[in-house]
PDB file of C-alpha atoms and ligand atoms in Angstrom:
ATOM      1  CA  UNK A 187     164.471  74.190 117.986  1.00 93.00           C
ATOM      2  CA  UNK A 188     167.541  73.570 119.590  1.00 96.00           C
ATOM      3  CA  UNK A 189     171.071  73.555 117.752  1.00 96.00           C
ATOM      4  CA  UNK A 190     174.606  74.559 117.418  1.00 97.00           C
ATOM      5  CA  UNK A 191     176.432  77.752 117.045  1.00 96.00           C
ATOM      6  CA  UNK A 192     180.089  77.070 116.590  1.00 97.00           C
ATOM      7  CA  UNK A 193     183.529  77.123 115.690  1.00 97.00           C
ATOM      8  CA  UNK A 194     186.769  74.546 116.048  1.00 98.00           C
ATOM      9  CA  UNK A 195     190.639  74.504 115.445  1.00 98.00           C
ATOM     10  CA  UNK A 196     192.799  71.643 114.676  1.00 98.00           C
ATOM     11  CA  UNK A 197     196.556  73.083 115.271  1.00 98.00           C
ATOM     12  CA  UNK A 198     199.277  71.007 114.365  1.00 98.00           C
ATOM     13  CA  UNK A 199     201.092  72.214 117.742  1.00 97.00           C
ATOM     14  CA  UNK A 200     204.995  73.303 118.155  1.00 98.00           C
ATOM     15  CA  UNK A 201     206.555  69.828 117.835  1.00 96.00           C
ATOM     16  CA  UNK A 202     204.812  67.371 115.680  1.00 94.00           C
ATOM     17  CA  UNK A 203     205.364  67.411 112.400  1.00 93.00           C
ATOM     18  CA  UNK A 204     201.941  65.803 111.513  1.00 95.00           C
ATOM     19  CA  UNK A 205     198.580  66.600 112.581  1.00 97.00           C
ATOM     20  CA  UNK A 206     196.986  62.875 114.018  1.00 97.00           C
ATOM     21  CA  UNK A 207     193.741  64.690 115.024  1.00 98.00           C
ATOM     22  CA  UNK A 208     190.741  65.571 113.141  1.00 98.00           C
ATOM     23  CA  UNK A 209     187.346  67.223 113.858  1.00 98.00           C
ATOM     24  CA  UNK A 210     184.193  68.140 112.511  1.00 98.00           C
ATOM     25  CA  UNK A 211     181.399  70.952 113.406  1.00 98.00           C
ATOM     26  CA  UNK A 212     178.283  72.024 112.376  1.00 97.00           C
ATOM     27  CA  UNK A 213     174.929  72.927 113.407  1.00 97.00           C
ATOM     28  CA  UNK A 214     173.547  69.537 114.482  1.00 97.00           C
ATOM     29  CA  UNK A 215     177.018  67.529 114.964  1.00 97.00           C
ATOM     30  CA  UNK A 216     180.526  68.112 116.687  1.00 98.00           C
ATOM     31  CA  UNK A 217     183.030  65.586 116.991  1.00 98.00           C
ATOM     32  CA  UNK A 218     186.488  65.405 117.738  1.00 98.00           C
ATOM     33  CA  UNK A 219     189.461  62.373 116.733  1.00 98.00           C
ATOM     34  CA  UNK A 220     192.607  62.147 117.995  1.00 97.00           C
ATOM     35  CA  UNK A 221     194.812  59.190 116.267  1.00 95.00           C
ATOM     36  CA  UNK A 222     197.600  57.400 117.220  1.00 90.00           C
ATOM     37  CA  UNK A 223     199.553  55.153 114.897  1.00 85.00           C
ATOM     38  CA  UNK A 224     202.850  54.976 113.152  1.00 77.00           C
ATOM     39  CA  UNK A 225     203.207  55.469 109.470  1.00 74.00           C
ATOM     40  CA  UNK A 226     201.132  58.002 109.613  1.00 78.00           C
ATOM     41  CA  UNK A 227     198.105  55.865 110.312  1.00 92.00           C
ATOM     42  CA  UNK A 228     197.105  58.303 113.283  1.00 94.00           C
ATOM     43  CA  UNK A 229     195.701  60.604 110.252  1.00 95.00           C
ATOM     44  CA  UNK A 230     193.974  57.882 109.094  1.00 96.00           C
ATOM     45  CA  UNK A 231     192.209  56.064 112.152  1.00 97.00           C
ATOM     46  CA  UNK A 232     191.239  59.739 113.100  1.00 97.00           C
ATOM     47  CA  UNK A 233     189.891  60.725 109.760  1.00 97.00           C
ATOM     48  CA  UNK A 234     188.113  57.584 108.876  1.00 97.00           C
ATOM     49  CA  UNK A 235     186.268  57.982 112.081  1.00 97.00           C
ATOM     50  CA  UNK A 236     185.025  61.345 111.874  1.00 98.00           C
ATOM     51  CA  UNK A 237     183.868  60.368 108.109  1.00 96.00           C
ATOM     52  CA  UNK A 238     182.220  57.333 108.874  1.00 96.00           C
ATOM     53  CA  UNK A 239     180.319  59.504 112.193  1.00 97.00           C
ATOM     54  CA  UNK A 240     179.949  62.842 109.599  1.00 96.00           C
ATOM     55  CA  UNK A 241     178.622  60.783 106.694  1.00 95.00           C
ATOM     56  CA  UNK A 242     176.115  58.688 109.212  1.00 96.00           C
ATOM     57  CA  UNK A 243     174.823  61.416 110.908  1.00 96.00           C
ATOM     58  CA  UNK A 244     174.482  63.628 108.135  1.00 94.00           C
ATOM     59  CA  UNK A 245     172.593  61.563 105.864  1.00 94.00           C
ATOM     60  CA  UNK A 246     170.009  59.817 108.544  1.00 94.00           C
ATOM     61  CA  UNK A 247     169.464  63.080 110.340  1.00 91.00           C
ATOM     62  CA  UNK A 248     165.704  63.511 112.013  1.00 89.00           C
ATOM     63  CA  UNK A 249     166.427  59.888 113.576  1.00 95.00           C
ATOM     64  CA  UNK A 250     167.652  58.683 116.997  1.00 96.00           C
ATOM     65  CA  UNK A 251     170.628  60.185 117.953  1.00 97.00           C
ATOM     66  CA  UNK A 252     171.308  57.436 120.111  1.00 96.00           C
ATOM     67  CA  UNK A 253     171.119  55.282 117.118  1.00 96.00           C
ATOM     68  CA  UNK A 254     173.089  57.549 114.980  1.00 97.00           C
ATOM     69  CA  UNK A 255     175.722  57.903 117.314  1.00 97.00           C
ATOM     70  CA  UNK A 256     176.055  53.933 117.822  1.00 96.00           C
ATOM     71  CA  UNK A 257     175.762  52.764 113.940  1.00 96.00           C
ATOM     72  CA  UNK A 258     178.367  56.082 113.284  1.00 96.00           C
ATOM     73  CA  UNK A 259     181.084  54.420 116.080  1.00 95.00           C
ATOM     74  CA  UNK A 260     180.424  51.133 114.676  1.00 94.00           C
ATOM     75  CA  UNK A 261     181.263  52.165 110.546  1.00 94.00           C
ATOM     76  CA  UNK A 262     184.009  54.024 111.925  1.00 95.00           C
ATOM     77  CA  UNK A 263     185.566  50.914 114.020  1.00 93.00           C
ATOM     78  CA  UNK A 264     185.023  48.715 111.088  1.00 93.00           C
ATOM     79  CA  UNK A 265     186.580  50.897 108.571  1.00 94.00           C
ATOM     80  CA  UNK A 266     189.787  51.544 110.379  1.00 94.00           C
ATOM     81  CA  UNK A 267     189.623  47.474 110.925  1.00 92.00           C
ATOM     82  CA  UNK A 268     189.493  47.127 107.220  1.00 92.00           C
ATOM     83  CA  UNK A 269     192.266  50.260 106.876  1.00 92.00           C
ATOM     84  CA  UNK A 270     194.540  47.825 108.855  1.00 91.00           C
ATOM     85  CA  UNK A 271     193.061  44.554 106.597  1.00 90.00           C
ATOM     86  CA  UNK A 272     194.607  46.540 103.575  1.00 89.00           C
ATOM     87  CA  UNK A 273     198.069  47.721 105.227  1.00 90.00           C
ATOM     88  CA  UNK A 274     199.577  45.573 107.519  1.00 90.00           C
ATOM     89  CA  UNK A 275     202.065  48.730 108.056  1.00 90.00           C
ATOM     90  CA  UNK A 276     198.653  50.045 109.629  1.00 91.00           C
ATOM     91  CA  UNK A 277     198.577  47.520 112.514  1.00 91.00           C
ATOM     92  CA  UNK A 278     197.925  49.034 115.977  1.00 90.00           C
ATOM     93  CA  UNK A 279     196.266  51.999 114.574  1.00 94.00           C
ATOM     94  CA  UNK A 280     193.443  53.481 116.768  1.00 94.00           C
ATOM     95  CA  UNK A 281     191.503  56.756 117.730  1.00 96.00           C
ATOM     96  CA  UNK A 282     189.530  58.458 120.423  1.00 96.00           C
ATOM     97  CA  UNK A 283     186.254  59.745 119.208  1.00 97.00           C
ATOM     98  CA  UNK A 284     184.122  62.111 121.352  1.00 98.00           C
ATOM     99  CA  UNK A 285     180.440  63.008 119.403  1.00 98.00           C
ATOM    100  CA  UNK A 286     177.688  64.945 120.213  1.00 98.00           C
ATOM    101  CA  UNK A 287     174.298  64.793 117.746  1.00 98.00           C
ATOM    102  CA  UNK A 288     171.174  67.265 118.266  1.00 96.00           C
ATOM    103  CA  UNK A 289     168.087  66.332 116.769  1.00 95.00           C
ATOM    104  CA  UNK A 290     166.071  69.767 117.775  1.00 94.00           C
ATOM    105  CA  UNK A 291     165.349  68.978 121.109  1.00 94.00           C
ATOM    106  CA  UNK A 292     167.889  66.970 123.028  1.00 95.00           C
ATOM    107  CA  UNK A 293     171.500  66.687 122.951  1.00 97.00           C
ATOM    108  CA  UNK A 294     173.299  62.980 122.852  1.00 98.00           C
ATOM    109  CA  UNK A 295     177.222  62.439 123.662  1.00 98.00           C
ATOM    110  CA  UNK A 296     179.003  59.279 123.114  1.00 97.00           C
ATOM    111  CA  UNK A 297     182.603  59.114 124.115  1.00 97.00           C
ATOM    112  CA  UNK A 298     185.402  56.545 123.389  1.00 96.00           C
ATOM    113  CA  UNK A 299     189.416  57.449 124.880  1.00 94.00           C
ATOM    114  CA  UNK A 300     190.965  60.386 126.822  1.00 94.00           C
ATOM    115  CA  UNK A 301     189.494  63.216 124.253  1.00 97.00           C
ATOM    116  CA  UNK A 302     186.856  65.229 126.633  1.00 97.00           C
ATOM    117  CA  UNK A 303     183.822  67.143 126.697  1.00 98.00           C
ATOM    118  CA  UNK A 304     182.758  69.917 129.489  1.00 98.00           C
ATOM    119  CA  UNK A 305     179.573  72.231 129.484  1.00 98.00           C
ATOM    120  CA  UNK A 306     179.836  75.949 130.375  1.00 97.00           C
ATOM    121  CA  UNK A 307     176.949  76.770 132.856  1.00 96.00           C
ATOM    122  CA  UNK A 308     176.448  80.394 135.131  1.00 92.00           C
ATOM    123  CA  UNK A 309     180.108  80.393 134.479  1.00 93.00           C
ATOM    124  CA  UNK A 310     181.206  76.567 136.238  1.00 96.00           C
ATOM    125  CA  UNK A 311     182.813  74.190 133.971  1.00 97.00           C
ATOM    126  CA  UNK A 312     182.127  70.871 134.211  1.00 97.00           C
ATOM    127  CA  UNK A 313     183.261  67.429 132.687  1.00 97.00           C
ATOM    128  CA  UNK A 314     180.814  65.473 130.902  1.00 97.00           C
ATOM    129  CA  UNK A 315     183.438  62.780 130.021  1.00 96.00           C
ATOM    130  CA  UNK A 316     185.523  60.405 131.883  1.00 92.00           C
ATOM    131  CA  UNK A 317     188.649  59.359 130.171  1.00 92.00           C
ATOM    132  CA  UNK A 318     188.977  55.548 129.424  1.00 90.00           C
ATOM    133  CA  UNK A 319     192.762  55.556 130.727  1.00 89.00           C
ATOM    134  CA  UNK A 320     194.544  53.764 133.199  1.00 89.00           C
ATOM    135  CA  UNK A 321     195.483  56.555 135.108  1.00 91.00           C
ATOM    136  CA  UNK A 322     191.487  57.545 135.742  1.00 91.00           C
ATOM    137  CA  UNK A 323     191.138  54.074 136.615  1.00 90.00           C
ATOM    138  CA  UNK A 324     193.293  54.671 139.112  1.00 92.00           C
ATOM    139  CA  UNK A 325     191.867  57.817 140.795  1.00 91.00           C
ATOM    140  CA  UNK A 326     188.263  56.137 140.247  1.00 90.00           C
ATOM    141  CA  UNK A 327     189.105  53.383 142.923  1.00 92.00           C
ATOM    142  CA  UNK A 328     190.902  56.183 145.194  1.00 93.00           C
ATOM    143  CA  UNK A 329     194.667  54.896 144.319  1.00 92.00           C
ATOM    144  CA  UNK A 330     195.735  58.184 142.942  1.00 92.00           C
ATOM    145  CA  UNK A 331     194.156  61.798 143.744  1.00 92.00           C
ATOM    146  CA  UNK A 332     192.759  63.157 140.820  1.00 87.00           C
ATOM    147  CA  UNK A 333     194.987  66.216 141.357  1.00 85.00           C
ATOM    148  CA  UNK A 334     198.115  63.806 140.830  1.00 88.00           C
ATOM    149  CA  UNK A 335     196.762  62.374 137.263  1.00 86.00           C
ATOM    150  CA  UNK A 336     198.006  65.357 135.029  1.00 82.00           C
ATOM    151  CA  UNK A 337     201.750  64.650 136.207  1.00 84.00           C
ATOM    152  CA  UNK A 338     201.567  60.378 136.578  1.00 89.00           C
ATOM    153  CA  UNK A 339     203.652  59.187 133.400  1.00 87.00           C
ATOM    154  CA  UNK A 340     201.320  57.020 132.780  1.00 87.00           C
ATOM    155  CA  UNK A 341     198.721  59.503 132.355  1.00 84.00           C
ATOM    156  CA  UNK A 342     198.679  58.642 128.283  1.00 81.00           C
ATOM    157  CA  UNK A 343     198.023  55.050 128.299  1.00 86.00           C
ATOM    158  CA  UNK A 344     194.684  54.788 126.679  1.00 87.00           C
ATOM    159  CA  UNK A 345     192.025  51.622 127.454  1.00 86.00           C
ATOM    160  CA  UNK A 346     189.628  52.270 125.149  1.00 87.00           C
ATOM    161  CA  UNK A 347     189.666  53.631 121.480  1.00 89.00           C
ATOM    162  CA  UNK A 348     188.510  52.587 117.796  1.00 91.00           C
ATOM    163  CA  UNK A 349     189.900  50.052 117.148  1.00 86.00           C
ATOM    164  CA  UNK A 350     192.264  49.164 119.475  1.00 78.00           C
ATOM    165  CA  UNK A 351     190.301  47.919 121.646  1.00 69.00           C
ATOM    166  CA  UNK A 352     190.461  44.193 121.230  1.00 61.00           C
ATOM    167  CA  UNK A 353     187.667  43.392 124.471  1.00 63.00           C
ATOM    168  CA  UNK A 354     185.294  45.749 122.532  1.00 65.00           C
ATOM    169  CA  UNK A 355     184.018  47.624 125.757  1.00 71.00           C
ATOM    170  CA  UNK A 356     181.561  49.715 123.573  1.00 84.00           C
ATOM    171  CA  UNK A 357     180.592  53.276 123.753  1.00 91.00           C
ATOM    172  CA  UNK A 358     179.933  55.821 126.729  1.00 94.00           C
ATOM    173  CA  UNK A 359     176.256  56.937 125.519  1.00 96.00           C
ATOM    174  CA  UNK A 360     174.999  60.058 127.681  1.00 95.00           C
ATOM    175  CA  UNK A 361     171.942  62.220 126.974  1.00 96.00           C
ATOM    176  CA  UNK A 362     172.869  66.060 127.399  1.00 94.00           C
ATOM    177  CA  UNK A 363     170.111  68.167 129.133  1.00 90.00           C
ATOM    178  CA  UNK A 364     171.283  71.097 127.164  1.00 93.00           C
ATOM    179  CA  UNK A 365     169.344  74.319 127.130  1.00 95.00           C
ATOM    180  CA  UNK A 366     170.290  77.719 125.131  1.00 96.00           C
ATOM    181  CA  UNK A 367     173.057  79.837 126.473  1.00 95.00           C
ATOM    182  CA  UNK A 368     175.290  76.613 127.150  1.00 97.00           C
ATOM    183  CA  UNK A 369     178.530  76.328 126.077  1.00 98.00           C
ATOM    184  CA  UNK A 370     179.874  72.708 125.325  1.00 98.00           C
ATOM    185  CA  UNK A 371     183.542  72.208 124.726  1.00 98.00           C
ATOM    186  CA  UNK A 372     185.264  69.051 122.581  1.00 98.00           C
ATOM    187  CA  UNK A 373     188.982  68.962 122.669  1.00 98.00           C
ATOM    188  CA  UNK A 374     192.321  66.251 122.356  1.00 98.00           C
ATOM    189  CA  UNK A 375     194.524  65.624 124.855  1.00 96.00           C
ATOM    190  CA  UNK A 376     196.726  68.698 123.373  1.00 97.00           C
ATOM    191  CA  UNK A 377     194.692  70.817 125.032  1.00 98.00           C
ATOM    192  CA  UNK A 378     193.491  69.397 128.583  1.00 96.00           C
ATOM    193  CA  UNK A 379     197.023  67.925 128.708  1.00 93.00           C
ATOM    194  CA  UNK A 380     198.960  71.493 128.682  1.00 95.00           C
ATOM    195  CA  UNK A 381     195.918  74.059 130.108  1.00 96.00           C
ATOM    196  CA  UNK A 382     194.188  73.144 133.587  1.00 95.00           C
ATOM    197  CA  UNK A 383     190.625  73.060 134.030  1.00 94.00           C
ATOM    198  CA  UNK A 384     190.446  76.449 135.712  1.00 95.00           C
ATOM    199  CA  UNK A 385     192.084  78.529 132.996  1.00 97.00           C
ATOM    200  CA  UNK A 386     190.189  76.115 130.149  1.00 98.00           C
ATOM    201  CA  UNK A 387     186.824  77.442 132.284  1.00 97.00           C
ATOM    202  CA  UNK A 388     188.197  80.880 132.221  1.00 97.00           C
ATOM    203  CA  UNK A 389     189.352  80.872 128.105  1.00 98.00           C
ATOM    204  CA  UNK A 390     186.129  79.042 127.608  1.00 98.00           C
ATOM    205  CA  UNK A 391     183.764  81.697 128.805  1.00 96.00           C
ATOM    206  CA  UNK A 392     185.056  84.550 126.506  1.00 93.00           C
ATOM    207  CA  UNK A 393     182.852  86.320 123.741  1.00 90.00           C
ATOM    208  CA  UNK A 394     181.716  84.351 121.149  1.00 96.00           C
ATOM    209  CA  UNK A 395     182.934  80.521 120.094  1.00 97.00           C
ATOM    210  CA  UNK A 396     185.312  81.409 117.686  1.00 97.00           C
ATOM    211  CA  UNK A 397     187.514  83.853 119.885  1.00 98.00           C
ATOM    212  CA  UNK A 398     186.983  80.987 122.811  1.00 98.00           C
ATOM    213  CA  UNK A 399     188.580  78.408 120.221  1.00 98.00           C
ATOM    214  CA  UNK A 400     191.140  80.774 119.066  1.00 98.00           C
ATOM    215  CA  UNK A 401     192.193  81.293 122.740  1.00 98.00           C
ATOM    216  CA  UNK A 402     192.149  78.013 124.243  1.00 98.00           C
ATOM    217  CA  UNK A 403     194.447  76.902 121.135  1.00 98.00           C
ATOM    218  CA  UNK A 404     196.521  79.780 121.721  1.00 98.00           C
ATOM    219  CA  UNK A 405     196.964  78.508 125.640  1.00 98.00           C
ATOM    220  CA  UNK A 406     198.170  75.439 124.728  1.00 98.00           C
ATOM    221  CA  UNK A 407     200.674  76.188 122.705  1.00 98.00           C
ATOM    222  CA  UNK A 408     201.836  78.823 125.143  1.00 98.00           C
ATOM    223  CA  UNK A 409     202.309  75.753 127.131  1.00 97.00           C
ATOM    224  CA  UNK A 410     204.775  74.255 124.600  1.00 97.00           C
ATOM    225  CA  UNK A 411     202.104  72.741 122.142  1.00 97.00           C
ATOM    226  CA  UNK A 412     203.591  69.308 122.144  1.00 95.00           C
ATOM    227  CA  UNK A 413     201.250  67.788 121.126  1.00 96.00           C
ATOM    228  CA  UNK A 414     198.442  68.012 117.764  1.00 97.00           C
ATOM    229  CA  UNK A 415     195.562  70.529 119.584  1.00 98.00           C
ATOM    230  CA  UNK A 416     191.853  69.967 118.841  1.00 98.00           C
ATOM    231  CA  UNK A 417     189.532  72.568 120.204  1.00 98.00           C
ATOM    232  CA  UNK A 418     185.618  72.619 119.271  1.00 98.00           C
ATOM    233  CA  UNK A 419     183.212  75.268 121.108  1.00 98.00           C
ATOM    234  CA  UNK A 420     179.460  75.061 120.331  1.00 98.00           C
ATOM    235  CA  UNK A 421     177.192  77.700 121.712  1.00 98.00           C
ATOM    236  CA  UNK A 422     173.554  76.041 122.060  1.00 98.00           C
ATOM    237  CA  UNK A 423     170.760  78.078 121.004  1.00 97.00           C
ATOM    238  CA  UNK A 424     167.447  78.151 120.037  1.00 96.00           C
ATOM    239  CA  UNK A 425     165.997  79.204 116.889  1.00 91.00           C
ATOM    240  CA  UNK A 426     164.836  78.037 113.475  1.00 90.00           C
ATOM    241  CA  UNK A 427     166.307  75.153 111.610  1.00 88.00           C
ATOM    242  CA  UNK A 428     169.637  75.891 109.602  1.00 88.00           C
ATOM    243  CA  UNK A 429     170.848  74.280 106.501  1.00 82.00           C
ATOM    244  CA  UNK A 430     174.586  73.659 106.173  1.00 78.00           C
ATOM    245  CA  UNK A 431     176.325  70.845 107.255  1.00 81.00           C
ATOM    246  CA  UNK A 432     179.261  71.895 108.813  1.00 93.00           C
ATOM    247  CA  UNK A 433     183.180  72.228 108.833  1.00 95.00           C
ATOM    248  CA  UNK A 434     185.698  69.027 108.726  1.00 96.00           C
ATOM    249  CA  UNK A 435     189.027  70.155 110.770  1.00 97.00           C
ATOM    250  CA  UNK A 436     192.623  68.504 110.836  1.00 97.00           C
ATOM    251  CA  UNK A 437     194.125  65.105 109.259  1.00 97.00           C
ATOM    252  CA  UNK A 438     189.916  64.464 108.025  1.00 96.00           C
ATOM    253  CA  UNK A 439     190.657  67.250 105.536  1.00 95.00           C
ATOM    254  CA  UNK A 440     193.282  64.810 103.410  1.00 93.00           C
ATOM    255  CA  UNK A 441     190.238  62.628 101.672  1.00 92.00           C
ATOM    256  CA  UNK A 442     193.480  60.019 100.951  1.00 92.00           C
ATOM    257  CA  UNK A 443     193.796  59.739 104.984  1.00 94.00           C
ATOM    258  CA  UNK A 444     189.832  58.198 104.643  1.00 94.00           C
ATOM    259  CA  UNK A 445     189.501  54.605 104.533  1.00 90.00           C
ATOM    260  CA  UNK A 446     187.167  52.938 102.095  1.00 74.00           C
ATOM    261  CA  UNK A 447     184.513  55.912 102.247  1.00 67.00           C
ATOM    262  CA  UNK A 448     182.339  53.963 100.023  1.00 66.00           C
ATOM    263  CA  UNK A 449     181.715  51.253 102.548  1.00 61.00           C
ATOM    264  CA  UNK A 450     180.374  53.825 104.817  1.00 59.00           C
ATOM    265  CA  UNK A 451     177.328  53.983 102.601  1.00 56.00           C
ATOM    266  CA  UNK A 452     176.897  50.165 102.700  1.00 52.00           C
ATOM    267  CA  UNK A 453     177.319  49.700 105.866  1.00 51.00           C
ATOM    268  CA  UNK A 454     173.886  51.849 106.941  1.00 49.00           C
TER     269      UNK A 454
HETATM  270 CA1   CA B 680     196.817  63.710 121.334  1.00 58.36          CA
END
């Protein structure tokens, strides 16, 4: 049976004072969140969304991840829209979300914003997600090169998140063909901002997921951590089923920062 072996970090960074991103890990689900908002609603649109995605998964586990993954974006994008209902102070608030569900045999990602995923493979890195930003839009037509996007100063301004996303564009949904001795990699902007892809490939690779996470956080803030960094690594492997759930990381933590948990239950 196919699963998870991993670790995350949700830093803070060197010059936020608030930590906007949250994260969760465990043997069968990894997600990361990375909020935006003012009055400190980034902590909450992040860490309503990885408890509505935690709480779904968790408790229907055995099903579809496909399914899981879509009815877990969908309480998460109605909670933070009844978050905002409840404080107008809350308007604008959104998050990325980037998920990944095993059931035991096959690996499912959905994807939402400018958080990424890459797999670890014979030692080549590769991006499984493509960032729902204007600047990406921009390389994907052939306006910009794609080694130009890191420095355009536009390279923040998000399309697509929960929930501010008034045209509802809906979920990236892509089935992983994962097999054992893979490596995946979740991580905020905070990261793949600061570090380039080489070094990230190169940090990645290093003994087990815990000293990978430790040293990928410890890049970017070599880099100036400006911004909250997110960093989840998940070995995959095969072997018997585990119990345990997993790990929340970052603003998630704060069960205040959750919105209406109990209308995560209702909502299945
Ligand atoms: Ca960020």
């Amino acid at each position: 049976m196919l699963r998870f072996s991993g670790a995350g970090v949700s830093d803070v960074g060197l010059v936020r004072s608030d930590n906007e991103d949250s994260a969760f890990v465990g043997p069968y689900l990894a997600l990361v969140a990375d909020g935006v908002g003012g009055a400190a609603a980034g902590e909450v649109a992040s860490a309503t969304a990885a408890y509505a995605v935690s709480a779904t998964v968790l408790a229907r586990m055995g099903e579809e991840p496909e399914q899981l993954l879509l009815d877990g974006f969908e309480a998460a994008r109605t909670s933070i829209r009844r978050g905002v209902q409840g404080d107008l102070a809350r308007l604008g608030m959104a998050t990325t979300l980037t998920a990944v569900v095993c059931d035991g045999h096959r690996a499912v990602l959905a994807h939402v914003g400018d958080s990424r995923a890459y797999v670890l493979r014979g030692g080549e890195l590769t991006r499984l997600t493509t960032d729902h930003t204007y600047v990406q839009g921009l390389v994907s037509s052939g306006q910009l090169r794609a080694e130009d996007a890191a420095r355009h100063p536009w390279r923040n301004v998000v399309l697509r998140s929960l929930d501010g996303d008034p045209v509802h564009e809906g979920v990236d949904l892509l089935p992983l063909p994962v097999s054992p001795g893979d490596r995946l990699l979740l991580c905020s902007d905070g990261l793949s901002d600061l570090v380039a892809e080489d070094a990230i490939g190169e940090l990645l690779g290093v003994e087990d997921p815990h000293s990978a996470a430790a040293v990928l956080t410890r890049a970017a803030l070599d880099a100036g951590g400006r911004d909250n960094i997110t960093v989840v690594v998940l070995d995959v492997v095969d072997g018997p089923m585990v119990v345990g759930d997993g790990q929340l990381l970052g603003a998630v933590r704060d069960i205040a920062n959750v919105v209406d948990p109990g209308a995560v239950r209702l909502a299945r």
